[in-house]
Coordinates of C-alpha atoms in Angstrom, one line a residue:
Chain A
M193 CA 107.3 95.2 67.3
K194 CA 110.5 94.0 69.1
S195 CA 110.1 95.7 72.6
T196 CA 106.8 94.4 72.8
H197 CA 107.9 90.6 72.1
L198 CA 110.3 90.8 74.5
A199 CA 108.3 92.8 77.1
D200 CA 105.6 89.9 76.4
T201 CA 108.4 87.0 76.9
K202 CA 109.7 88.7 80.3
T203 CA 106.1 89.2 81.7
S204 CA 105.4 85.4 80.5
R205 CA 108.5 84.2 82.3
Y206 CA 108.0 86.2 85.1
L207 CA 104.2 85.1 85.4
G208 CA 105.1 81.6 84.7
V209 CA 103.0 81.7 81.4
A210 CA 104.1 80.0 78.1
G211 CA 103.5 81.9 74.8
I212 CA 101.5 79.6 72.6
E213 CA 104.9 79.6 70.3
E214 CA 107.1 78.1 72.9
A215 CA 104.7 74.9 73.6
E216 CA 105.6 72.1 71.0
D217 CA 103.3 69.5 69.8
F218 CA 104.0 66.0 70.4
T219 CA 106.0 63.9 68.2
P220 CA 104.1 61.0 66.9
L221 CA 105.4 57.0 67.4
S222 CA 107.2 55.5 64.6
D223 CA 104.8 52.2 64.7
K224 CA 101.6 54.3 63.2
D225 CA 99.3 51.1 64.5
L226 CA 100.4 51.7 67.7
Q227 CA 100.5 55.1 67.6
T228 CA 96.5 55.2 66.8
S229 CA 95.8 52.2 69.4
V230 CA 97.4 54.2 72.2
S231 CA 95.6 57.7 71.4
N232 CA 92.3 55.6 71.2
D233 CA 92.6 54.1 74.5
I234 CA 93.3 57.0 76.1
N235 CA 90.3 58.9 74.4
T236 CA 87.8 56.0 75.6
T237 CA 89.3 56.4 78.9
L238 CA 88.7 60.1 78.8
E239 CA 85.3 59.4 77.3
K240 CA 84.2 57.3 79.9
G241 CA 85.6 59.2 83.0
E242 CA 87.8 56.5 84.5
M243 CA 91.0 58.1 84.1
G244 CA 90.6 59.0 88.1
R245 CA 92.7 61.1 89.6
L246 CA 95.2 63.0 87.3
F247 CA 98.5 64.4 88.3
A248 CA 100.5 67.1 86.6
I249 CA 104.2 68.5 86.6
V250 CA 104.0 72.1 86.5
Y251 CA 106.6 74.5 85.4
I252 CA 106.5 78.0 87.7
R253 CA 109.7 80.3 88.0
G254 CA 112.3 77.7 87.3
M255 CA 110.7 75.3 89.7
Q256 CA 108.7 71.9 88.9
Y257 CA 106.1 70.9 91.0
K258 CA 103.9 67.2 90.8
V259 CA 101.1 68.3 91.4
T260 CA 97.1 66.6 92.2
P261 CA 93.9 68.6 92.5
E262 CA 93.4 70.0 96.1
D263 CA 97.0 70.3 96.7
I264 CA 99.0 73.2 98.0
I265 CA 102.3 74.4 96.6
V266 CA 104.3 77.5 97.3
V267 CA 106.0 80.0 95.1
K268 CA 108.8 82.0 96.2
N269 CA 109.3 85.6 95.7
D270 CA 107.0 88.2 94.6
F271 CA 104.2 86.8 92.7
P272 CA 101.7 89.3 91.1
P273 CA 98.3 87.9 91.2
N274 CA 96.2 88.7 94.5
V275 CA 95.0 86.2 97.1
G276 CA 91.8 84.9 95.8
D277 CA 92.6 85.1 92.2
K278 CA 92.1 81.9 89.7
I279 CA 94.9 81.6 87.7
R280 CA 95.7 79.2 84.6
L281 CA 99.2 77.2 84.8
E282 CA 100.2 77.1 81.5
K283 CA 103.8 75.5 81.6
V284 CA 102.7 71.9 82.0
M285 CA 105.6 69.4 81.4
A286 CA 103.8 66.1 81.7
V287 CA 100.2 64.8 82.8
G288 CA 99.0 61.6 83.9
G289 CA 96.2 59.2 85.3
R290 CA 96.0 56.1 86.8
D291 CA 96.8 54.2 83.1
F292 CA 98.3 56.5 81.1
S293 CA 100.9 59.6 81.1
L294 CA 101.7 61.9 78.4
F295 CA 105.0 63.6 78.5
G296 CA 105.4 66.9 76.5
Q297 CA 108.6 67.6 74.7
P298 CA 109.2 69.8 76.8
L299 CA 105.9 71.2 77.2
L300 CA 102.4 70.2 76.7
S301 CA 100.3 72.3 74.3
R302 CA 97.2 74.4 75.8
S303 CA 94.7 72.6 73.8
V304 CA 95.4 69.1 75.5
V305 CA 95.9 70.5 79.2
K306 CA 94.6 72.7 81.4
V307 CA 95.8 73.2 84.9
E308 CA 93.8 75.9 87.5
A309 CA 94.5 77.0 90.6
T310 CA 93.8 79.8 93.1
V311 CA 96.0 82.0 95.1
V312 CA 95.0 81.2 98.7
E313 CA 97.8 83.0 100.5
K314 CA 100.5 85.7 100.8
T315 CA 103.0 85.9 103.7
L316 CA 106.5 85.8 104.4
T317 CA 108.9 83.3 104.9
H318 CA 110.3 82.8 108.7
N319 CA 113.2 85.0 109.7
R320 CA 116.3 83.6 107.6
V321 CA 120.1 84.2 109.0
W322 CA 122.6 85.6 106.5
Y323 CA 125.9 85.2 108.7
V324 CA 129.2 85.3 107.2
F325 CA 132.2 84.6 109.5
T326 CA 135.7 84.7 108.5
R327 CA 138.5 84.1 111.1
K328 CA 141.7 86.3 112.0
K329 CA 139.8 88.8 109.6
N330 CA 138.1 90.8 111.6
T331 CA 135.3 90.3 109.4
K332 CA 131.5 89.4 110.0
T333 CA 128.2 90.0 108.7
F334 CA 124.9 89.0 110.1
H335 CA 121.5 89.5 108.9
L336 CA 117.8 88.3 109.3
Y337 CA 115.9 88.7 106.1
R338 CA 112.2 87.7 105.4
E339 CA 111.2 86.6 101.6
R340 CA 107.6 86.9 100.1
Q341 CA 105.5 83.5 99.7
T342 CA 102.4 82.6 97.7
M343 CA 100.2 80.0 98.2
L344 CA 98.6 78.1 95.2
V345 CA 96.0 75.5 95.7
I346 CA 95.6 73.1 92.6
N347 CA 91.8 73.2 91.5
S348 CA 91.5 71.1 88.7
I349 CA 93.5 69.1 86.1
Q350 CA 91.6 68.6 82.6
V351 CA 93.0 66.6 79.9
A352 CA 91.0 66.9 76.0
Q353 CA 90.8 64.2 73.6
L354 CA 94.0 63.4 71.6
P355 CA 93.7 64.6 68.0
Q356 CA 93.7 61.5 65.8
E357 CA 95.5 63.2 62.5
E358 CA 99.2 62.1 61.5
E359 CA 101.1 64.9 62.6
E360 CA 100.0 65.0 66.3
G361 CA 99.6 61.7 69.2
G362 CA 100.5 60.7 72.3
K363 CA 103.0 58.9 74.0
E364 CA 102.4 56.3 76.8
Chain B
M75 CA 117.9 69.6 109.2
S76 CA 117.4 67.3 112.6
N77 CA 117.9 70.3 115.1
N78 CA 114.6 70.8 116.7
A79 CA 115.2 74.1 118.1
I80 CA 114.0 76.0 114.8
P81 CA 111.0 75.3 114.7
R82 CA 109.6 73.9 111.5
D83 CA 106.6 72.6 110.0
F84 CA 105.0 71.1 106.8
V85 CA 102.7 74.1 104.8
K86 CA 99.1 74.0 105.7
N87 CA 96.0 75.0 103.9
V88 CA 93.4 75.9 106.3
L89 CA 90.5 73.7 105.9
Q90 CA 91.2 73.4 102.0
N91 CA 90.4 77.0 101.4
G92 CA 90.9 77.7 97.7
V93 CA 89.6 74.6 96.7
G94 CA 86.0 75.5 96.5
R95 CA 85.7 79.1 97.4
Y96 CA 88.4 81.2 98.5
V97 CA 87.4 82.7 102.4
C98 CA 89.4 85.6 103.8
Q99 CA 91.3 84.3 106.8
L100 CA 91.6 87.4 108.7
K101 CA 88.7 87.8 110.9
R102 CA 89.3 91.0 113.1
I103 CA 91.6 93.5 112.8
T104 CA 92.3 96.0 116.2
F105 CA 94.2 99.3 115.8
R106 CA 95.5 100.0 119.0
F107 CA 97.2 103.9 119.4
C108 CA 97.2 106.7 121.6
K109 CA 95.2 109.8 121.0
S110 CA 98.0 112.5 121.9
H111 CA 101.5 110.8 122.1
G112 CA 103.4 111.3 119.1
G113 CA 104.3 108.0 118.5
S114 CA 101.0 107.0 117.1
R115 CA 101.1 109.9 114.9
H116 CA 101.3 108.1 111.8
M117 CA 99.0 105.6 112.8
R118 CA 96.5 108.5 113.3
D119 CA 97.5 109.3 109.8
F120 CA 96.4 105.9 108.6
I121 CA 93.3 105.8 110.3
E122 CA 92.3 109.2 108.8
N123 CA 93.4 108.5 105.4
N124 CA 93.4 105.2 104.4
L125 CA 91.2 103.1 107.0
L126 CA 88.2 103.4 105.1
E127 CA 89.7 102.5 101.9
F128 CA 90.6 99.2 103.5
T129 CA 87.3 98.5 105.2
Q130 CA 85.1 99.0 101.9
K131 CA 87.1 96.6 99.9
N132 CA 87.3 94.2 102.8
P133 CA 83.9 93.8 104.1
G134 CA 84.1 90.4 105.7
V135 CA 86.7 91.9 108.2
V136 CA 85.5 93.4 111.4
C137 CA 87.9 96.4 112.1
Y138 CA 88.0 98.4 115.9
L139 CA 89.7 101.0 117.0
Q140 CA 91.3 100.9 120.1
P141 CA 92.8 104.2 121.8
R142 CA 95.2 103.5 124.5
R143 CA 96.7 106.0 126.7
H144 CA 100.4 106.7 126.7
R145 CA 101.2 103.0 124.7
P146 CA 102.7 102.6 121.5
P147 CA 100.7 102.1 118.5
S148 CA 99.9 98.4 117.3
V149 CA 97.8 96.0 115.3
V150 CA 96.0 92.9 116.5
A151 CA 94.9 90.6 114.0
E152 CA 92.9 87.7 114.7
F153 CA 92.5 84.6 112.3
L154 CA 89.7 82.3 111.6
N155 CA 92.0 79.4 113.0
G156 CA 91.9 81.3 116.4
R157 CA 95.2 82.6 116.1
R158 CA 96.1 85.8 117.3
E159 CA 99.0 87.8 116.2
V160 CA 100.3 91.5 117.4
M161 CA 102.1 93.7 115.3
L162 CA 104.2 96.7 116.8
L163 CA 104.2 99.7 114.6
S164 CA 105.8 102.3 116.7
G165 CA 108.3 104.8 114.1
K166 CA 106.4 103.0 110.9
E167 CA 105.2 105.8 108.3
V168 CA 101.8 105.2 106.6
P169 CA 103.0 103.0 103.8
E170 CA 104.6 100.8 105.8
I171 CA 101.7 100.5 107.9
C172 CA 99.5 99.6 104.9
K173 CA 101.7 97.0 103.9
W174 CA 101.5 95.2 107.2
V175 CA 98.0 95.6 107.0
E176 CA 97.6 94.2 103.7
H177 CA 100.2 91.2 104.8
M178 CA 98.0 90.3 107.8
R179 CA 94.6 90.5 105.4
T180 CA 96.4 88.0 102.9
R181 CA 97.7 85.5 105.3
S182 CA 95.9 82.1 106.4
G183 CA 96.4 82.3 110.0
V184 CA 99.0 79.9 110.4
Q185 CA 102.1 80.5 112.4
I186 CA 105.1 81.3 110.2
V187 CA 107.8 78.7 110.9
N188 CA 110.6 77.2 108.5
M189 CA 108.7 74.8 106.0
I190 CA 110.4 71.5 105.3
Q191 CA 108.6 71.4 102.0
N192 CA 107.4 73.6 99.4
N193 CA 104.4 71.6 98.8
H194 CA 102.0 69.4 100.7
T195 CA 99.6 66.7 99.0
E196 CA 96.7 64.4 100.9
T197 CA 97.1 62.1 97.6
P198 CA 101.1 61.6 96.9
S199 CA 100.3 58.7 94.6
T200 CA 97.9 58.3 91.4
Q201 CA 99.6 55.5 89.6
G202 CA 100.4 53.2 92.7
I203 CA 103.3 52.9 95.2
W204 CA 106.2 51.4 93.8
H205 CA 106.9 47.9 94.9
P206 CA 109.6 45.8 93.5
F207 CA 107.5 43.8 90.9
M208 CA 105.9 46.9 89.6
F209 CA 108.4 47.2 86.3
R210 CA 109.6 43.8 86.2
D211 CA 109.0 41.3 83.2
S212 CA 106.0 39.3 84.0
E213 CA 108.0 36.2 82.4
M214 CA 110.4 36.2 85.3
A215 CA 107.9 34.7 87.4
A216 CA 107.7 31.8 86.0
T217 CA 111.4 31.4 84.9
E218 CA 113.7 29.0 87.1
F219 CA 116.9 30.9 88.2
P220 CA 119.7 31.1 87.5
S221 CA 118.3 31.3 83.9
K222 CA 120.7 32.2 80.3
K223 CA 117.5 34.6 78.8
F224 CA 118.2 37.1 81.9
S225 CA 121.8 36.6 82.6
Q226 CA 122.6 37.4 79.0
I227 CA 123.9 41.0 78.3
Q228 CA 121.9 42.8 75.8
V229 CA 124.1 43.5 72.5
T230 CA 122.8 46.4 70.5
G231 CA 126.0 46.7 68.0
K232 CA 126.8 44.1 65.4
T233 CA 130.1 42.4 66.1
A234 CA 132.9 41.9 63.2
T235 CA 131.5 38.4 62.9
D236 CA 128.3 39.0 62.4
L237 CA 129.2 41.4 59.7
V238 CA 131.0 38.6 57.9
L239 CA 128.4 35.9 58.3
E240 CA 125.8 38.6 57.0
E241 CA 128.2 39.3 53.7
Q242 CA 128.6 35.2 53.2
L243 CA 124.5 35.2 53.7
K244 CA 124.6 38.0 50.9
V245 CA 127.3 36.1 48.6
S246 CA 125.6 32.7 48.9
S247 CA 122.2 34.4 48.1
S248 CA 123.7 36.1 45.0
E249 CA 125.4 32.6 44.3
S250 CA 122.2 30.5 44.6
S251 CA 120.4 33.0 42.3
D252 CA 123.6 33.0 39.5
S253 CA 123.8 29.1 40.2
H254 CA 123.1 28.4 36.6
I255 CA 126.3 30.2 35.6
E256 CA 129.4 27.4 35.4
G257 CA 132.6 27.6 37.2
K258 CA 130.7 28.3 40.6
Chain C
M258 CA 92.9 49.1 106.6
A259 CA 95.1 45.9 106.8
N260 CA 95.4 46.4 102.7
N261 CA 97.7 49.4 103.8
R262 CA 100.2 47.3 105.9
V263 CA 100.0 44.4 103.1
L264 CA 101.1 47.4 100.6
Q265 CA 103.7 48.5 102.9
W266 CA 105.5 45.2 103.2
A267 CA 105.5 44.8 99.7
V268 CA 107.2 48.1 98.7
M269 CA 110.0 47.6 101.9
A270 CA 110.5 43.9 100.9
R271 CA 114.1 42.4 100.6
T272 CA 114.2 40.3 97.4
W273 CA 117.3 38.0 96.5
W274 CA 119.1 38.6 93.2
I275 CA 120.9 36.0 91.0
Y276 CA 124.4 36.9 89.0
D277 CA 126.6 34.6 87.1
A278 CA 130.0 35.4 87.2
N279 CA 131.2 33.5 84.6
L280 CA 133.8 35.2 82.2
Q281 CA 133.1 38.6 84.0
C282 CA 135.3 41.3 84.9
P283 CA 134.9 41.0 89.0
F284 CA 135.3 45.0 89.5
R285 CA 132.9 45.8 87.1
S286 CA 130.8 43.2 88.1
S287 CA 131.1 44.5 91.6
E288 CA 129.9 47.9 90.6
R289 CA 126.5 46.6 89.1
I290 CA 126.2 44.4 92.4
I291 CA 127.0 47.0 94.9
T292 CA 123.9 49.1 93.5
Y293 CA 121.9 46.5 94.1
L294 CA 123.1 45.7 97.6
K295 CA 122.7 49.4 98.5
G296 CA 119.2 49.4 97.2
K297 CA 120.0 52.3 94.9
H298 CA 117.7 50.4 92.0
K299 CA 115.0 50.8 93.9
P300 CA 113.2 54.6 93.8
I301 CA 112.9 54.2 97.8
Y302 CA 116.3 54.5 98.1
H303 CA 117.8 56.3 101.0
P304 CA 121.6 56.5 102.3
F305 CA 120.2 56.2 105.8
A306 CA 117.8 53.6 105.1
D307 CA 118.5 49.8 105.1
I308 CA 116.7 48.9 102.2
G309 CA 119.1 46.6 100.1
D310 CA 118.6 43.5 98.5
H311 CA 120.6 39.9 98.5
V312 CA 122.9 39.3 95.8
V313 CA 123.7 35.3 94.9
V314 CA 126.8 35.2 92.4
F315 CA 127.9 31.8 91.1
N316 CA 131.2 30.4 89.2
T317 CA 133.5 33.2 91.3
R318 CA 136.0 30.9 90.1
H319 CA 135.4 31.0 86.3
V320 CA 135.9 35.2 87.0
A321 CA 138.1 37.0 84.0
M322 CA 140.6 39.9 84.7
R323 CA 142.2 41.8 82.1
G324 CA 145.8 41.9 81.1
N325 CA 148.3 40.8 83.2
F326 CA 146.0 41.4 86.5
W327 CA 146.5 37.9 87.6
R328 CA 150.1 38.3 88.1
T329 CA 150.1 41.9 88.7
F330 CA 146.9 42.7 90.9
K331 CA 147.7 42.3 94.8
H332 CA 145.9 41.8 97.7
F333 CA 147.6 43.2 101.0
N334 CA 147.3 41.7 104.5
H335 CA 148.4 43.4 107.6
T336 CA 148.0 41.2 110.8
R337 CA 148.5 44.7 113.0
Y338 CA 151.4 42.9 114.4
A339 CA 155.1 43.9 113.8
G340 CA 156.4 41.9 110.6
G341 CA 152.7 40.8 109.6
F342 CA 152.6 42.3 106.2
S343 CA 152.0 39.7 103.6
Q344 CA 150.8 40.1 99.6
A345 CA 149.7 38.0 97.3
S346 CA 148.9 38.0 93.9
A347 CA 145.5 37.5 92.1
W348 CA 146.2 33.9 91.0
R349 CA 147.5 32.8 94.1
V350 CA 144.5 34.3 96.4
H351 CA 142.6 32.7 93.3
E352 CA 143.9 29.4 93.9
M353 CA 143.2 29.6 98.1
D354 CA 139.9 30.8 97.8
P355 CA 138.2 30.9 94.6
T356 CA 135.9 33.5 95.9
R357 CA 137.9 36.0 97.7
I358 CA 138.8 38.2 94.5
M359 CA 135.1 38.9 94.0
E360 CA 134.7 39.3 97.4
K361 CA 137.5 42.1 97.6
A362 CA 136.1 43.3 94.4
C363 CA 132.9 44.3 96.4
Y364 CA 134.2 44.9 99.9
Q365 CA 136.5 47.5 98.4
R366 CA 133.8 49.5 96.6
L367 CA 131.9 49.7 99.8
S368 CA 134.1 52.0 101.3
G369 CA 133.1 54.9 103.3
L370 CA 129.9 53.2 104.5
P371 CA 129.0 52.3 108.0
M372 CA 126.2 49.7 106.7
K373 CA 129.5 47.5 105.1
K374 CA 129.5 44.6 107.0
T375 CA 125.8 44.2 106.8
L376 CA 125.7 44.6 103.1
M377 CA 128.4 42.0 102.8
A378 CA 126.4 39.7 105.2
R379 CA 123.8 39.7 102.2
L380 CA 126.4 38.8 99.7
H381 CA 126.5 35.2 98.7
L382 CA 129.3 34.1 97.0
Y383 CA 129.7 30.2 95.2
P384 CA 132.8 29.1 93.4
D385 CA 130.8 27.2 91.0
E386 CA 127.1 26.6 89.8
E387 CA 126.2 24.3 93.2
I388 CA 124.1 26.5 95.0
P389 CA 122.1 25.5 98.3
Q390 CA 118.2 24.9 97.6
E391 CA 117.5 27.0 100.4
I392 CA 119.1 29.8 98.8
L393 CA 118.1 29.4 95.3
E394 CA 114.4 29.2 96.5
N395 CA 114.4 32.9 97.6
V396 CA 115.7 34.5 94.2
S397 CA 113.3 36.4 92.4
G398 CA 115.2 38.0 90.1
Q399 CA 118.7 38.1 87.6
I400 CA 121.0 40.7 87.0
R401 CA 122.6 40.7 83.7
Q402 CA 126.0 40.4 83.4
V403 CA 128.6 43.2 82.5
Q404 CA 130.6 41.4 79.4
V405 CA 129.8 39.6 76.5
V406 CA 130.7 35.9 77.2
P407 CA 132.7 34.7 73.9
K408 CA 131.6 31.6 72.4
K409 CA 134.7 29.4 72.3
L410 CA 136.3 27.7 69.9
E411 CA 135.0 24.3 71.9
D412 CA 131.4 25.8 71.7
Y413 CA 131.3 25.9 67.7
T414 CA 129.4 22.6 66.2
E415 CA 131.2 20.9 63.4
E416 CA 128.8 21.9 61.0
E417 CA 129.5 25.7 61.9
I418 CA 132.9 25.4 61.8
Q419 CA 132.8 23.6 58.2
N420 CA 130.5 26.5 57.1
F421 CA 132.0 29.1 58.4
P422 CA 133.4 31.6 55.5
R423 CA 137.0 31.0 54.2
L424 CA 139.1 33.9 52.8
F425 CA 141.1 31.0 50.7
E426 CA 141.5 27.2 51.1
W427 CA 144.7 25.5 52.2
P428 CA 146.0 23.3 48.9
E429 CA 145.1 19.8 49.5
N430 CA 148.7 18.7 50.3
Y431 CA 149.7 21.0 52.7
D432 CA 150.2 20.0 56.3
V433 CA 149.5 22.5 58.5
E434 CA 150.3 20.3 61.8
S435 CA 153.7 20.2 61.0
Y436 CA 154.3 23.4 60.0
Q437 CA 152.8 24.4 63.8
R438 CA 155.2 22.1 65.1
E439 CA 158.0 23.3 63.6
N440 CA 157.4 26.8 64.2
Q441 CA 156.7 26.4 68.1
Q442 CA 157.5 29.3 69.7
E443 CA 158.6 28.8 73.7
P444 CA 156.1 30.9 76.2
D445 CA 157.7 34.4 76.5
Q446 CA 160.7 33.9 74.2
H447 CA 160.2 37.3 72.8
T448 CA 161.3 39.0 76.3
T449 CA 164.8 38.8 77.8
K450 CA 163.6 38.6 81.3
K451 CA 163.0 35.0 82.7
W452 CA 159.3 34.0 84.1
R453 CA 158.7 36.1 86.9
L454 CA 156.6 33.9 90.1
D455 CA 154.5 36.9 91.1

């Protein structure tokens, strides 16, 4: 059991996918009336579809990207998904629209946000120079190296209605 | 980096490729090789064993074979944005040739240069671009400066004087409640 | 669109701030003032860009220094000619020019900046509360003070003094003023050094 759990966490971290246990829920505001009024406002905007263009802060492989639909991001080094695959970016740290923002501590749960992307390109970087020289020591190294890159295009960001229970809630 | 000798450019997505449907940007591959020369040996092996698989997997890519006498083997890839790239494959063995062909397939036709940023958006701002009056207290618009209210430091803790005065209030309130007791 | 042009002007606008230096430490105030001069309070900050704001500082005459800095803190000057070195304590400089202490505090904090002179030109110093009207009209924000301004005994009303809690009451026939007169100490009596005029 232990080895599979380790393997899962390894692959999930490698792929930029969060395990469900790792995602934490919101902490509610101390003022309950404010909490409910804020969640209600957010839910009405979501129902009416008035939130406009959403942005999300997405965590992939130790890098954070601020992302909106139709924009392109670059992920360094070997990324397993193939060209043309549609993937879901699981680790979402924050989401926002024109009038509201939701911040996770540190991540938002899967039931609240969905960020979808397509793998569009897999190339190599330009030739990078690795040159080291120390004077009077007759040492130098010169290497040219190229690393792999993957380009992702964000397709959509979807936010679900916030639950109205006491345990969970949203922060503005 | 302000040096223009190293070409650099922003990341580009060719015609918003993945937004609707993903389209393979490679339109044509030409495999150039010599039929008899030893340098084209691996290329000929690739064409015999691996090329059919590639063409079956990628029906949208047109493959040409161009035998050229006494010339080294190479691959010419042409992309949908009109760019053309040549890859010399002399001395490279079959697995490496496969990898380079796959590399051409997964690319967009954009030239590989130093990228300035690892992202690109057409809409960088969703909540509006910042301006100096964005997060200011709207009361400031109606105040005449200098004002004591916005100048005073906001103290969060309690000073010793505050504690003493609080104690006095407690004592005085308890005194007022016990005022019927004599001797006070 | 014309709207975008106006939005650009709004983002890059240079605002005016005002700061009350009454009973504030000049060095700690200068730390805060310089962030506004450089433009570090703006999310569009960049060291190459010139997006700092104007700051108007008044009440520089009533600035407060810690400890014995009025006596020991020196301002140096050298005219780059032989024998051109001179120095003066803070209190002497303050008597000569009541804005100099504040000005020097800000100037010295801007070390290593090529834009030093332009930033100092955007710092406006006034010794008292009298500020020209043209400058006051530009001001659209206030910088919060760095230190708590303590309430002096003169600022307490008679009522507050009467009602303030006491540990004990003096006996009725006790003469406090005569006791204080008899036991008055000369200033600096506890030291063997004479007063130094620094």
